[in-house]
XYZ file of N, CA and C in Angstrom:
651
model
N 153.006 173.681 110.007
C 153.492 172.396 108.917
C 152.584 172.292 107.701
N 152.856 172.113 106.746
C 151.617 171.755 105.551
C 151.792 170.272 105.516
N 150.169 170.336 105.285
C 149.966 168.547 105.398
C 150.653 167.881 103.993
N 150.865 168.328 102.927
C 151.397 167.578 101.932
C 152.881 166.804 102.382
N 153.287 167.747 103.431
C 154.472 167.074 103.969
C 154.580 165.398 104.206
N 153.363 165.405 104.559
C 153.029 164.004 105.488
C 151.914 162.750 104.620
N 151.653 163.560 103.461
C 150.729 162.528 102.631
C 151.329 161.576 102.025
N 151.223 160.499 102.109
C 152.032 159.418 101.593
C 151.381 159.122 99.935
N 152.057 159.185 98.938
C 151.588 158.666 97.825
C 150.696 157.160 97.822
N 149.526 157.420 96.956
C 148.752 155.793 96.828
C 149.562 154.928 96.397
N 148.911 153.693 97.294
C 149.683 152.409 96.717
C 149.490 152.080 95.206
N 150.843 151.906 94.463
C 150.367 151.419 93.286
C 149.304 149.896 93.167
N 148.660 149.970 92.318
C 147.593 148.726 92.060
C 147.287 148.243 90.958
N 146.915 146.884 90.863
C 146.460 146.594 89.276
C 144.939 146.137 89.286
N 144.482 146.476 88.439
C 143.144 145.738 88.703
C 142.988 144.379 88.347
N 142.003 143.557 88.743
C 141.715 142.034 88.656
C 140.448 141.682 87.775
N 140.889 141.024 86.822
C 139.934 140.919 85.702
C 138.481 140.044 86.445
N 137.536 140.525 86.269
C 136.229 140.012 86.597
C 135.796 140.641 88.234
N 136.659 141.341 88.821
C 136.551 141.347 90.368
C 136.649 142.973 90.383
N 135.658 143.404 91.899
C 135.746 144.932 91.785
C 137.018 145.402 92.631
N 137.927 144.520 93.130
C 138.774 144.590 94.084
C 140.208 144.981 93.376
N 141.214 145.390 93.877
C 142.276 145.902 92.969
C 143.684 144.854 93.567
N 144.526 144.582 93.108
C 145.958 144.283 93.648
C 146.700 144.805 94.120
N 147.097 145.429 95.472
C 148.095 146.322 95.574
C 149.561 145.693 95.581
N 150.228 146.558 94.924
C 151.586 146.241 94.803
C 152.683 146.586 95.518
N 153.472 145.551 96.203
C 154.383 145.899 97.471
C 155.816 146.454 96.770
N 156.120 145.711 95.428
C 157.364 145.813 94.897
C 157.494 145.091 93.611
N 158.232 145.141 92.695
C 158.273 144.688 91.262
C 159.903 143.764 91.500
N 159.769 142.423 91.351
C 160.975 141.706 91.189
C 161.095 141.117 89.598
N 162.004 141.396 88.733
C 162.221 140.846 87.241
C 163.342 139.731 87.109
N 163.356 139.299 86.181
C 164.438 138.305 85.612
C 164.466 138.629 84.683
N 166.386 138.547 84.277
C 166.956 138.868 83.219
C 167.144 137.514 82.626
N 167.432 137.511 81.267
C 167.862 136.588 80.553
C 167.289 134.910 80.517
N 166.000 135.155 80.831
C 165.382 133.688 81.114
C 164.674 132.981 79.836
N 165.082 133.830 78.665
C 164.669 132.696 77.548
C 166.009 132.849 76.465
N 166.586 131.746 76.520
C 167.785 131.217 75.846
C 167.817 132.281 74.559
N 167.216 132.382 73.512
C 166.885 133.069 72.349
C 167.305 134.623 72.705
N 166.665 135.329 73.930
C 166.910 136.398 74.070
C 168.297 136.586 74.462
N 168.942 135.811 75.531
C 169.983 135.843 75.832
C 171.197 135.853 74.600
N 171.038 135.185 73.839
C 171.715 135.231 72.542
C 171.751 136.287 71.890
N 170.565 137.035 71.504
C 170.192 138.035 70.886
C 171.116 139.264 71.760
N 171.189 139.329 72.957
C 171.978 140.323 74.006
C 173.445 140.083 74.043
N 174.162 138.920 73.299
C 175.288 138.822 73.193
C 175.899 137.644 74.286
N 174.844 136.784 74.928
C 175.490 136.023 75.978
C 175.025 134.346 75.086
N 176.400 133.512 75.264
C 176.601 132.124 74.787
C 175.503 131.518 75.196
N 175.010 131.651 76.622
C 173.960 130.866 77.054
C 173.251 131.725 78.341
N 171.948 131.187 78.343
C 171.258 131.961 79.441
C 171.348 131.636 80.792
N 171.810 132.518 81.507
C 171.829 132.473 83.028
C 171.180 133.376 83.713
N 169.803 133.307 84.341
C 168.720 133.900 84.625
C 169.389 134.472 85.922
N 168.848 135.814 86.062
C 169.283 136.387 87.442
C 168.064 137.560 87.512
N 168.007 138.188 88.997
C 166.984 139.350 89.152
C 167.622 140.606 89.275
N 166.621 141.185 88.690
C 167.101 142.860 89.179
C 165.444 143.366 89.598
N 165.465 144.566 89.692
C 164.281 145.130 90.500
C 163.921 146.368 89.599
N 162.690 146.823 89.967
C 161.885 148.142 89.488
C 161.147 148.681 90.674
N 160.837 149.778 90.983
C 160.158 150.353 91.842
C 158.820 149.888 91.588
N 157.781 149.945 92.577
C 156.515 149.998 92.663
C 155.873 150.994 91.710
N 156.288 151.944 91.910
C 155.574 153.272 91.104
C 156.153 153.363 89.982
N 156.747 152.389 89.155
C 157.195 152.203 88.099
C 156.134 151.761 87.371
N 155.209 151.373 87.748
C 153.889 150.333 87.249
C 153.128 151.490 86.494
N 152.478 151.105 85.390
C 151.592 151.664 84.285
C 150.309 150.786 84.256
N 149.425 151.331 84.945
C 148.190 150.411 84.905
C 146.758 151.044 84.204
N 146.021 150.283 84.066
C 144.295 151.086 83.727
C 144.530 151.270 82.109
N 145.290 150.742 81.354
C 145.204 151.412 80.202
C 145.927 152.706 79.894
N 146.522 153.170 81.050
C 147.520 154.578 80.731
C 148.660 154.176 80.045
N 149.037 155.194 79.366
C 150.138 155.535 78.323
C 151.309 156.352 78.702
N 152.501 155.656 78.983
C 153.656 155.914 79.447
C 154.428 156.971 78.420
N 155.210 157.916 79.207
C 155.797 158.608 78.211
C 157.043 158.156 77.746
N 157.732 158.782 76.616
C 158.999 158.170 76.574
C 159.893 158.797 77.676
N 160.985 158.263 77.831
C 161.936 158.631 79.175
C 162.751 159.597 78.756
N 163.048 160.704 80.028
C 164.525 161.461 79.816
C 165.596 160.468 79.878
N 166.781 161.209 78.999
C 167.988 160.516 79.093
C 168.082 159.392 78.408
N 167.557 159.021 77.280
C 167.523 158.001 76.372
C 167.148 158.308 74.979
N 167.914 157.750 74.097
C 167.533 157.536 72.944
C 167.427 156.360 72.069
N 167.150 155.523 73.031
C 167.105 153.904 72.621
C 166.100 153.418 73.449
N 164.873 153.454 73.649
C 163.848 152.865 74.678
C 163.428 151.731 74.056
N 163.536 150.349 74.576
C 163.203 149.168 74.195
C 162.019 148.456 74.903
N 161.250 147.805 74.143
C 160.194 147.182 74.631
C 160.629 145.813 75.260
N 159.805 144.974 76.289
C 160.034 143.483 76.246
C 158.923 142.996 76.987
N 157.997 141.899 76.162
C 157.191 141.520 76.752
C 157.163 140.292 77.623
N 156.353 140.541 78.955
C 156.678 139.744 79.938
C 155.410 138.808 80.570
N 155.361 137.591 80.640
C 154.606 137.038 81.836
C 154.679 137.588 83.269
N 153.745 138.033 83.584
C 153.757 138.424 85.119
C 153.263 137.544 86.409
N 154.068 137.324 87.358
C 153.215 136.654 88.325
C 152.922 137.504 89.443
N 151.786 137.489 90.148
C 151.347 138.219 91.310
C 151.213 137.248 92.543
N 152.100 137.794 93.613
C 152.172 136.857 94.839
C 151.207 137.227 95.887
N 150.136 136.322 96.235
C 149.078 136.624 96.861
C 149.326 135.978 98.317
N 148.278 135.405 98.923
C 148.466 134.984 100.610
C 149.596 133.931 100.432
N 150.147 133.702 101.653
C 151.001 132.287 102.074
C 151.952 132.511 100.761
N 152.398 133.243 100.072
C 153.538 133.504 99.479
C 153.156 132.356 97.983
N 152.236 132.084 97.783
C 151.712 131.439 96.566
C 151.272 132.345 95.208
N 151.454 132.339 94.343
C 151.326 133.003 92.779
C 149.615 132.908 92.849
N 149.196 133.951 92.963
C 147.567 134.111 92.819
C 146.830 134.573 91.677
N 147.909 135.102 90.756
C 147.400 135.303 89.444
C 148.369 135.976 88.549
N 147.976 136.126 87.171
C 148.863 136.430 86.184
C 148.211 137.387 85.315
N 149.362 138.112 84.787
C 149.290 139.441 83.833
C 150.190 139.318 82.529
N 149.906 140.170 81.703
C 150.698 140.509 80.701
C 151.826 141.696 81.080
N 152.845 141.707 80.885
C 153.724 143.248 81.231
C 154.716 143.114 80.230
N 155.170 144.719 80.380
C 156.229 145.027 79.329
C 157.435 145.843 79.955
N 158.223 145.112 80.108
C 159.737 145.664 81.051
C 160.167 146.760 79.814
N 160.135 148.092 79.920
C 160.763 149.287 79.373
C 162.134 149.230 79.585
N 163.148 149.326 78.569
C 164.373 149.321 78.887
C 164.889 150.588 78.121
N 165.813 151.562 78.750
C 166.608 152.605 78.128
C 168.104 151.704 77.792
N 168.098 151.022 76.633
C 168.887 150.437 76.138
C 170.563 150.715 76.256
N 170.438 152.222 75.780
C 171.721 152.829 75.757
C 172.173 152.796 77.233
N 171.234 153.292 78.055
C 171.911 153.395 79.667
C 172.356 152.059 80.227
N 171.642 151.144 79.654
C 172.074 149.649 80.278
C 173.347 149.345 79.330
N 173.512 149.532 78.471
C 174.847 149.158 77.517
C 175.861 149.828 78.310
N 175.909 151.227 78.651
C 176.923 151.839 78.915
C 177.301 151.291 80.691
N 175.873 151.243 81.466
C 176.245 150.595 82.809
C 176.957 149.113 82.920
N 176.713 148.192 81.755
C 177.360 146.797 81.300
C 178.800 147.071 81.378
N 179.287 148.373 80.320
C 180.584 148.587 80.048
C 181.299 149.011 80.984
N 180.909 149.573 82.093
C 181.463 150.032 83.283
C 181.453 149.103 84.766
N 180.479 148.264 84.463
C 180.211 147.257 85.847
C 179.594 147.805 86.725
N 178.322 148.632 86.309
C 177.966 149.463 87.256
C 176.245 149.092 87.127
N 175.580 149.328 88.166
C 174.262 148.609 88.169
C 173.323 149.239 87.418
N 171.951 148.658 86.671
C 171.249 148.904 85.962
C 170.215 149.765 86.479
N 170.179 150.499 87.379
C 169.099 150.967 88.116
C 168.346 152.058 87.055
N 168.957 153.130 86.434
C 168.765 153.919 85.891
C 168.137 153.585 84.234
N 168.756 152.490 83.731
C 168.288 151.724 82.619
C 167.054 150.926 82.899
N 166.732 150.424 83.962
C 165.348 149.212 84.278
C 164.517 149.777 84.823
N 164.701 150.724 86.177
C 163.761 151.069 87.111
C 163.386 152.611 87.043
N 163.207 153.036 85.908
C 162.782 154.416 86.006
C 161.743 154.945 85.794
N 160.910 156.351 85.891
C 159.539 156.269 85.913
C 158.657 155.607 84.926
N 157.315 154.980 85.013
C 156.780 154.260 83.745
C 157.500 153.523 83.298
N 157.966 152.749 83.637
C 159.046 151.550 83.095
C 158.469 150.342 83.216
N 157.029 149.998 83.906
C 156.277 148.814 83.785
C 154.927 148.861 83.692
N 154.811 148.927 82.356
C 153.092 148.854 81.622
C 152.981 147.303 82.188
N 151.760 147.132 82.904
C 150.929 145.708 83.090
C 149.443 145.651 83.003
N 148.991 144.598 82.271
C 147.550 144.491 82.164
C 147.133 143.838 83.354
N 145.376 143.805 83.054
C 144.734 143.376 84.084
C 145.364 141.859 85.083
N 145.291 141.470 86.161
C 145.499 140.074 86.705
C 144.370 139.431 86.366
N 144.774 138.256 85.930
C 143.724 136.939 85.706
C 143.893 135.851 87.038
N 143.345 135.791 88.024
C 143.169 134.719 89.055
C 143.361 133.558 88.742
N 143.990 132.558 89.382
C 143.689 131.178 89.077
C 145.226 130.504 88.780
N 145.004 129.195 87.891
C 146.463 128.283 87.710
C 147.107 129.215 86.618
N 148.526 128.627 86.533
C 149.181 129.159 85.657
C 148.632 128.885 83.979
N 148.834 130.071 83.078
C 148.553 129.604 81.778
C 149.156 128.320 81.332
N 148.604 127.738 80.300
C 149.092 126.460 79.692
C 150.709 126.863 79.230
N 151.674 126.120 79.688
C 153.102 126.572 79.227
C 153.394 126.307 77.835
N 152.358 125.865 76.882
C 152.338 126.052 75.674
C 151.970 127.272 75.020
N 151.183 128.071 76.012
C 150.804 129.393 75.552
C 151.504 130.100 74.710
N 151.235 131.170 73.723
C 151.700 131.778 73.018
C 152.007 133.236 73.830
N 152.984 133.769 73.880
C 153.374 135.245 74.213
C 154.074 135.852 72.915
N 153.341 137.347 72.962
C 153.710 138.066 71.643
C 153.703 139.252 72.007
N 154.449 140.450 71.018
C 154.210 141.780 71.151
C 154.217 142.102 69.431
N 153.351 143.191 69.171
C 153.235 144.093 68.125
C 153.630 145.238 68.241
N 154.151 145.890 67.391
C 154.479 147.496 67.413
C 153.580 148.346 65.921
N 152.750 148.791 66.496
C 152.136 149.620 65.307
C 151.739 148.367 64.306
N 150.971 147.205 65.044
C 150.533 146.194 64.383
C 151.296 145.160 63.616
N 152.737 145.497 63.471
C 153.525 144.275 63.282
C 154.424 143.543 64.253
N 153.953 142.225 64.406
C 154.681 141.148 65.259
C 156.255 141.558 65.655
N 156.572 142.219 66.613
C 158.031 141.820 66.819
C 158.815 140.772 67.629
N 157.828 140.458 68.700
C 158.190 139.542 69.487
C 157.194 138.112 69.239
N 157.581 136.874 69.726
C 156.946 135.859 69.169
C 157.419 134.482 69.923
N 157.129 133.911 71.085
C 157.485 132.836 71.703
C 156.270 131.844 72.458
N 156.684 131.046 73.255
C 155.755 130.120 73.976
C 156.710 130.018 75.580
N 155.373 129.989 76.553
C 155.970 130.402 77.821
C 157.041 129.180 78.424
N 156.776 127.905 77.564
C 157.514 126.819 78.112
C 158.984 126.722 77.474
N 159.596 128.060 76.931
C 160.720 128.345 76.680
C 161.446 128.872 77.680
N 160.975 129.215 78.319
C 161.629 129.808 79.896
C 162.810 128.991 80.462
N 163.699 129.255 80.644
C 164.735 128.510 81.591
C 164.427 128.176 83.200
N 163.937 129.235 83.599
C 163.413 129.176 85.146
C 161.717 129.399 84.695
N 160.932 128.161 85.245
C 159.656 128.092 85.445
C 159.082 129.192 86.339
N 157.791 129.511 86.281
C 157.567 130.431 87.401
C 157.544 129.826 88.702
N 157.181 128.408 89.148
C 157.841 127.891 90.268
C 159.051 128.069 90.650
N 159.753 127.708 89.917
C 161.450 127.955 90.000
C 161.813 129.161 90.260
N 161.454 130.043 89.755
C 161.229 131.681 89.824
C 160.996 132.113 91.075
N 159.794 131.618 91.918
C 158.990 132.041 93.246
C 160.524 131.489 94.433
N 160.778 129.893 93.575
C 161.471 129.453 94.757
C 163.049 130.164 94.916
N 163.582 130.528 93.772
C 164.775 131.242 93.658
C 164.723 132.738 94.398
N 163.546 133.194 94.224
C 163.425 134.620 94.964
C 163.246 134.179 96.137
N 162.970 133.399 96.741
C 162.525 133.382 98.190
C 163.853 133.101 98.798
N 164.928 132.586 98.058
C 166.277 132.772 98.449
C 166.990 134.066 98.666
N 166.321 135.022 97.982
C 166.968 136.312 98.117
C 166.123 137.293 98.975
N 164.919 137.282 99.140
C 163.621 137.860 99.832
C 162.933 137.644 100.524
N 162.397 138.095 101.327
C 161.073 137.655 101.714
C 160.060 137.995 101.042
N 159.855 137.038 100.008
C 158.698 137.348 99.184
C 157.138 137.451 99.972
N 156.240 138.588 99.678
C 155.263 138.353 100.406
C 154.148 138.908 99.312
N 152.892 138.917 99.932
C 151.595 139.429 99.149
C 151.785 141.025 98.428
N 151.531 140.926 97.277
C 151.591 142.325 96.828
C 152.758 142.264 95.817
N 154.006 141.149 96.124
C 155.110 141.672 94.970
C 154.370 140.798 93.467
N 154.920 141.548 92.512
C 155.169 141.273 91.318
C 156.402 140.729 90.708
N 156.166 139.535 90.046
C 157.532 139.158 89.228
C 157.350 139.097 87.592
N 158.406 139.979 87.138
C 158.194 139.920 85.686
C 159.151 138.822 85.182
N 158.930 137.448 84.373
C 159.562 136.391 84.339
C 160.387 136.418 83.260
N 160.597 137.465 82.658
C 161.637 137.266 81.226
C 161.184 137.351 79.843
N 161.804 138.128 78.987
C 161.339 137.971 77.648
C 161.879 136.957 76.552
N 161.203 136.817 75.729
C 161.437 135.870 74.545
C 162.187 136.882 73.510
N 162.755 136.207 72.536
C 163.755 137.292 71.557
C 163.057 138.097 70.635
N 163.502 139.213 69.941
C 162.744 139.931 68.953
C 163.057 141.541 70.028
N 163.389 141.612 71.115
C 163.202 143.202 71.743
C 163.810 144.160 70.667
N 163.434 145.230 70.823
C 163.795 146.339 70.028
C 163.382 147.675 70.253
N 163.734 148.760 69.643
C 163.382 150.347 70.108
C 161.780 150.559 69.525
N 161.727 151.702 70.173
C 160.237 151.942 70.428
C 160.549 153.681 70.312
N 159.359 154.561 69.473
C 159.545 155.943 69.375
C 158.352 156.508 69.752
N 157.989 157.571 70.062
C 157.079 158.503 70.627
C 155.939 158.042 69.353
N 154.797 157.631 69.980
C 153.520 157.682 69.189
C 153.286 156.073 68.654
N 154.468 155.305 69.012
C 154.152 153.543 68.684
C 153.109 153.292 69.844
N 152.332 152.153 68.724
C 151.323 151.541 69.790
C 151.718 149.999 69.987
N 151.633 149.810 71.110
C 152.100 148.575 71.524
C 150.927 147.351 72.023
N 150.664 146.270 71.774
C 150.068 145.571 71.845
C 150.572 143.967 72.640
N 150.487 143.805 73.759
C 151.267 142.497 74.056
C 150.233 141.263 74.642
N 150.671 140.261 74.317
C 149.550 139.113 74.580
C 150.285 137.782 74.855
N 149.347 137.259 76.136
C 149.676 135.732 76.399
C 148.328 135.061 76.165
N 148.437 134.190 75.538
C 147.086 133.096 75.461
C 146.519 133.172 77.025
N 145.354 133.306 76.861
C 144.661 133.162 78.002
C 144.412 134.729 79.158
N 145.312 135.597 78.825
C 145.128 136.534 80.007
C 144.721 137.918 79.215
N 144.391 138.710 79.981
C 143.961 140.259 79.335
C 145.419 140.982 78.612
N 144.954 141.377 77.419
C 145.743 141.678 76.618
C 146.292 143.207 77.135
N 147.605 143.640 77.120
C 148.075 145.045 77.303
C 148.150 145.953 76.156
N 147.664 146.696 75.865
C 148.009 147.654 74.687
C 148.373 149.287 75.717
N 149.068 149.768 75.071
C 149.508 151.368 75.107
C 150.282 152.147 73.959
N 150.117 153.358 74.178
C 150.760 154.123 73.334
C 151.945 155.077 73.929
N 153.258 154.868 73.453
C 154.383 155.955 73.986
C 153.874 157.352 73.578
N 153.471 158.209 74.708
C 153.489 159.329 74.424
C 154.696 160.095 74.282
N 154.894 161.350 73.634
C 156.156 162.254 73.287
C 156.368 162.375 74.743
N 157.670 163.169 75.173
C 158.227 163.427 76.455
C 157.568 164.775 76.953
């Protein structure tokens, strides 16, 4: 037998700002429609948050640049506050993330009442910045995303329908939330398309900036 049949892939992980240790990622939970204005721009009359997931190996960390994915002509950005679950199931740290979405595949799935896995959980669909340990950023903190220097998304964390504590409590109703889980908490309005070569900068006041370039296929 060849050794490669039994060698597991390395555990995805995030850097921790100011620390040499890394945060090993177990899985990624995501919240949809957690900002009312984004729900409206997606055609919903009101926000009704819900969960979906991405695999842990969708993570893009350490300043790596994701490639424009296969099977889409309409890749979208969505800036998000990310919660990192630590010991005893408490939120241990925070980061800036970007939920990349194959919007055309999502629209087709919605029309047919099918799951969103291919639209949301594809390879390199979860760029995420370094974790900052400690308390929740100021609820009035600004969250924003720019493409090639032009601001496309801008909001405040207090505009979330479910705040991070509520998100964690609701996640526990559905899963055995454990250390290593990441939770993407939803995006404000202004989502839109990306093209190969676009440079993205995503920010939340008090956290490490997330920057990446979309590489060609």
